[in-house]
Amino acid sequence: GDSVTQMEGPVTLSEEAFLTINCTYTATGYPSLFWYVQYPGEGLQLLLKATKADDKGSNKGFEATYRKETTSFHLEKGSVQVSDSAVYFCALISSGSARQLTFGSGTQLTVLP
Amino acid sequence: EAGVVQSPRYKIIEKKQPVAFWCNPISGHNTLYWYLQNLGQGPELLIRYENEEAVDDSQLPKDRFSAERLKGVDSTLKIQPAELGDSAVYLCASSPDGTGAYEQYFGPGTRLTVT
């Protein structure tokens, strides 16, 4: 079945540091890939997405590139801010799953001033 | 535009008691989802509705869980009786249409504690 593996957290960075959160997946067909973010006390928000190989999703300074050859969708940001502190979830919808999101276990990010 | 609304935000009950969660999706969204999120894990789908029809309830524990979406708008998820292991966050999400709808919009969740 479909699965998503994220790097384990928690991750603690200083403000303005470079961020990478690794995500790899296993899925049938050609999945669509997503990053969701969950701020404390809030629901999940879609951060970015990519629907086909080599697509780059980007939003709020975050980027992730759909790499089919390595089945990866790593999240990056060049300079993190304290306000980026949250839990980040990698997720996919495979072509055969009819809109069922499969999530990774989440990575807690804390950015210190 | 209002987001997905859930209530209550927090609920504490004793085991063997019933509990219900309510969700109002974004206006015009035909597809509604209920997810279970255990601590330190990603959400897992419980049930998906297209309008008032439950089109995927394969992961809903039907011995104690039930859900309804009578008029194809808001939805209720019920647990009866609750067990200690049901302590988790219950998330509701909605998406705009029934085909190729990749973006799901999540509510804030209901945090259930069973004592």
Short mmCIF file of C-alpha atoms in Angstrom, two decimals:
data_model
loop_
_atom_site.label_atom_id
_atom_site.label_comp_id
_atom_site.label_asym_id
_atom_site.label_seq_id
_atom_site.Cartn_x
_atom_site.Cartn_y
_atom_site.Cartn_z
CA GLY A 1 0.00 0.00 0.00
CA ASP A 2 0.86 3.68 -0.09
CA SER A 3 3.21 5.05 2.53
CA VAL A 4 5.12 8.21 3.37
CA THR A 5 8.31 8.36 5.41
CA GLN A 6 9.49 11.61 6.93
CA MET A 7 12.67 12.43 8.75
CA GLU A 8 12.14 12.13 12.44
CA GLY A 9 12.05 15.21 14.60
CA PRO A 10 12.06 17.28 16.49
CA VAL A 11 14.16 19.70 14.48
CA THR A 12 15.48 22.81 16.22
CA LEU A 13 17.06 25.63 14.23
CA SER A 14 18.15 29.17 14.83
CA GLU A 15 16.39 31.94 12.99
CA GLU A 16 17.67 32.45 9.41
CA ALA A 17 19.06 28.90 9.23
CA PHE A 18 18.48 26.66 6.21
CA LEU A 19 15.78 24.03 6.57
CA THR A 20 15.46 20.63 4.95
CA ILE A 21 12.85 18.06 5.96
CA ASN A 22 13.22 14.82 4.08
CA CYS A 23 10.24 12.94 2.69
CA THR A 24 10.17 9.74 0.65
CA TYR A 25 7.17 7.80 -0.53
CA THR A 26 5.91 4.48 -1.83
CA ALA A 27 2.85 4.54 -4.05
CA THR A 28 1.25 2.94 -7.06
CA GLY A 29 1.11 4.91 -10.25
CA TYR A 30 1.89 8.60 -10.25
CA PRO A 31 0.88 10.19 -6.97
CA SER A 32 0.30 13.84 -6.21
CA LEU A 33 2.48 15.08 -3.37
CA PHE A 34 1.77 17.62 -0.65
CA TRP A 35 3.22 19.36 2.34
CA TYR A 36 0.80 20.37 5.08
CA VAL A 37 1.66 22.51 8.10
CA GLN A 38 -0.03 22.43 11.50
CA TYR A 39 0.51 25.40 13.77
CA PRO A 40 -0.16 24.96 17.50
CA GLY A 41 -3.87 24.64 18.22
CA GLU A 42 -4.86 24.84 14.57
CA GLY A 43 -5.88 22.47 11.82
CA LEU A 44 -3.68 21.36 8.96
CA GLN A 45 -3.08 23.88 6.19
CA LEU A 46 -1.91 23.03 2.71
CA LEU A 47 1.55 24.54 2.30
CA LEU A 48 2.42 23.42 -1.22
CA LYS A 49 1.82 20.66 -3.72
CA ALA A 50 3.19 19.04 -6.88
CA THR A 51 1.16 16.82 -9.16
CA LYS A 52 3.73 15.41 -11.58
CA ALA A 53 7.39 14.52 -11.80
CA ASP A 54 9.86 17.43 -11.73
CA ASP A 55 7.16 19.88 -10.62
CA LYS A 56 8.28 22.32 -7.95
CA GLY A 57 5.74 23.45 -5.39
CA SER A 58 6.44 26.69 -3.56
CA ASN A 59 4.74 28.92 -1.01
CA LYS A 60 5.82 31.34 1.73
CA GLY A 61 9.49 30.75 0.91
CA PHE A 62 9.16 26.97 1.16
CA GLU A 63 9.91 24.75 -1.83
CA ALA A 64 9.74 21.06 -2.67
CA THR A 65 10.50 19.27 -5.92
CA TYR A 66 8.77 16.06 -7.01
CA ARG A 67 11.61 13.61 -7.71
CA LYS A 68 10.22 10.45 -9.23
CA GLU A 69 13.60 8.78 -9.68
CA THR A 70 14.28 8.96 -5.94
CA THR A 71 10.60 8.90 -4.86
CA SER A 72 11.23 12.00 -2.77
CA PHE A 73 9.62 15.35 -2.01
CA HIS A 74 11.97 17.11 0.40
CA LEU A 75 10.85 20.41 1.93
CA GLU A 76 13.33 23.28 1.95
CA LYS A 77 13.47 26.89 3.08
CA GLY A 78 16.47 29.13 2.79
CA SER A 79 15.94 31.20 5.92
CA VAL A 80 13.50 30.11 8.60
CA GLN A 81 11.68 32.43 10.97
CA VAL A 82 10.35 31.91 14.47
CA SER A 83 6.86 31.97 12.99
CA ASP A 84 7.68 28.83 10.97
CA SER A 85 7.64 26.77 14.17
CA ALA A 86 5.02 24.10 13.55
CA VAL A 87 4.55 20.45 12.62
CA TYR A 88 5.08 19.64 8.96
CA PHE A 89 3.41 16.68 7.26
CA CYS A 90 4.30 15.16 3.94
CA ALA A 91 1.37 13.46 2.21
CA LEU A 92 0.33 11.87 -1.05
CA ILE A 93 -2.72 10.92 -3.05
CA SER A 94 -1.99 8.04 -5.39
CA SER A 95 -3.70 7.75 -8.73
CA GLY A 96 -5.78 4.81 -7.57
CA SER A 97 -6.88 6.06 -4.16
CA ALA A 98 -9.69 8.42 -5.13
CA ARG A 99 -8.60 11.40 -3.06
CA GLN A 100 -7.48 9.52 0.05
CA LEU A 101 -4.55 11.37 1.58
CA THR A 102 -1.78 9.23 3.09
CA PHE A 103 0.29 11.19 5.60
CA GLY A 104 3.72 10.82 7.06
CA SER A 105 4.12 10.97 10.82
CA GLY A 106 5.03 14.65 10.89
CA THR A 107 8.17 16.60 11.78
CA GLN A 108 8.13 19.11 14.62
CA LEU A 109 10.13 22.24 13.78
CA THR A 110 11.14 24.75 16.42
CA VAL A 111 12.90 27.94 15.36
CA LEU A 112 14.71 29.85 18.08
CA PRO A 113 15.28 33.62 17.92
CA GLU B 1 -14.90 32.81 3.46
CA ALA B 2 -15.36 30.78 6.62
CA GLY B 3 -13.22 27.68 7.02
CA VAL B 4 -14.21 24.25 8.22
CA VAL B 5 -15.87 24.56 11.61
CA GLN B 6 -15.71 21.86 14.25
CA SER B 7 -17.16 21.62 17.71
CA PRO B 8 -16.42 21.08 20.44
CA ARG B 9 -12.72 21.87 20.38
CA TYR B 10 -12.05 19.81 23.47
CA LYS B 11 -13.97 17.00 25.14
CA ILE B 12 -13.19 14.97 28.23
CA ILE B 13 -15.35 11.95 28.99
CA GLU B 14 -15.17 8.78 31.02
CA LYS B 15 -14.78 5.47 29.26
CA LYS B 16 -17.98 3.75 28.17
CA GLN B 17 -19.70 7.11 27.71
CA PRO B 18 -20.95 8.29 24.30
CA VAL B 19 -19.53 11.31 22.53
CA ALA B 20 -20.35 13.20 19.34
CA PHE B 21 -18.38 15.60 17.18
CA TRP B 22 -19.85 18.07 14.74
CA CYS B 23 -18.40 19.45 11.53
CA ASN B 24 -19.59 22.14 9.14
CA PRO B 25 -17.60 22.14 5.91
CA ILE B 26 -16.78 25.09 3.70
CA SER B 27 -19.86 26.23 1.82
CA GLY B 28 -20.22 24.47 -1.50
CA HIS B 29 -17.81 21.66 -0.68
CA ASN B 30 -19.44 18.38 -1.58
CA THR B 31 -16.77 16.07 -0.20
CA LEU B 32 -16.31 15.72 3.54
CA TYR B 33 -13.74 13.65 5.41
CA TRP B 34 -13.28 12.56 9.00
CA TYR B 35 -9.73 11.76 10.12
CA LEU B 36 -8.26 10.41 13.33
CA GLN B 37 -4.93 11.83 14.47
CA ASN B 38 -3.09 10.08 17.26
CA LEU B 39 -0.39 11.92 19.16
CA GLY B 40 2.81 12.19 17.14
CA GLN B 41 1.29 10.70 14.02
CA GLY B 42 -0.26 11.85 10.80
CA PRO B 43 -4.03 11.82 10.28
CA GLU B 44 -5.70 8.62 9.14
CA LEU B 45 -8.93 8.59 7.18
CA LEU B 46 -12.02 7.25 8.94
CA ILE B 47 -14.74 8.04 6.42
CA ARG B 48 -15.33 10.07 3.27
CA TYR B 49 -18.66 11.48 2.09
CA GLU B 50 -19.67 12.63 -1.35
CA ASN B 51 -22.71 14.76 -0.58
CA GLU B 52 -24.76 12.60 1.79
CA GLU B 53 -23.31 9.27 0.66
CA ALA B 54 -20.51 7.56 2.58
CA VAL B 55 -18.33 6.40 -0.32
CA ASP B 56 -15.40 5.13 1.75
CA ASP B 57 -15.96 3.92 5.31
CA SER B 58 -13.63 0.95 5.16
CA GLN B 59 -11.48 2.26 8.01
CA LEU B 60 -14.31 3.24 10.34
CA PRO B 61 -14.59 0.86 13.34
CA LYS B 62 -18.27 0.22 12.91
CA ASP B 63 -18.77 -1.59 16.18
CA ARG B 64 -18.52 1.69 18.09
CA PHE B 65 -18.18 4.50 15.55
CA SER B 66 -20.91 5.94 13.39
CA ALA B 67 -21.24 8.99 11.20
CA GLU B 68 -23.93 10.79 9.30
CA ARG B 69 -24.28 13.62 6.85
CA LEU B 70 -28.03 13.76 6.39
CA LYS B 71 -28.48 16.79 4.15
CA GLY B 72 -25.10 16.65 2.46
CA VAL B 73 -23.80 19.61 4.44
CA ASP B 74 -22.75 19.27 8.07
CA SER B 75 -21.77 15.97 9.59
CA THR B 76 -21.67 14.23 12.95
CA LEU B 77 -19.24 11.56 14.09
CA LYS B 78 -20.24 9.51 17.13
CA ILE B 79 -18.46 7.06 19.38
CA GLN B 80 -20.48 4.78 21.65
CA PRO B 81 -19.12 3.56 23.94
CA ALA B 82 -15.78 5.37 24.11
CA GLU B 83 -12.64 3.48 25.09
CA LEU B 84 -9.38 4.75 26.52
CA GLY B 85 -7.68 4.17 23.16
CA ASP B 86 -10.04 6.59 21.45
CA SER B 87 -8.20 9.53 22.99
CA ALA B 88 -6.98 11.46 19.96
CA VAL B 89 -7.73 14.46 17.77
CA TYR B 90 -10.62 14.06 15.36
CA LEU B 91 -10.23 16.17 12.25
CA CYS B 92 -12.81 17.11 9.68
CA ALA B 93 -11.86 18.24 6.19
CA SER B 94 -13.70 19.19 3.03
CA SER B 95 -12.88 19.62 -0.62
CA PRO B 96 -14.67 21.41 -3.44
CA ASP B 97 -15.81 18.65 -5.78
CA GLY B 98 -16.06 14.95 -6.26
CA THR B 99 -13.51 14.38 -8.97
CA GLY B 100 -9.82 15.19 -8.92
CA ALA B 101 -10.22 17.31 -5.81
CA TYR B 102 -6.69 17.23 -4.47
CA GLU B 103 -6.88 20.04 -1.99
CA GLN B 104 -8.48 19.28 1.33
CA TYR B 105 -9.23 22.02 3.84
CA PHE B 106 -9.02 21.00 7.47
CA GLY B 107 -10.83 22.21 10.55
CA PRO B 108 -9.06 22.78 13.89
CA GLY B 109 -10.06 19.38 15.22
CA THR B 110 -11.69 18.08 18.38
CA ARG B 111 -9.29 16.82 21.01
CA LEU B 112 -10.91 13.90 22.84
CA THR B 113 -9.62 12.64 26.16
CA VAL B 114 -11.14 9.45 27.54
CA THR B 115 -10.44 8.81 31.22
#
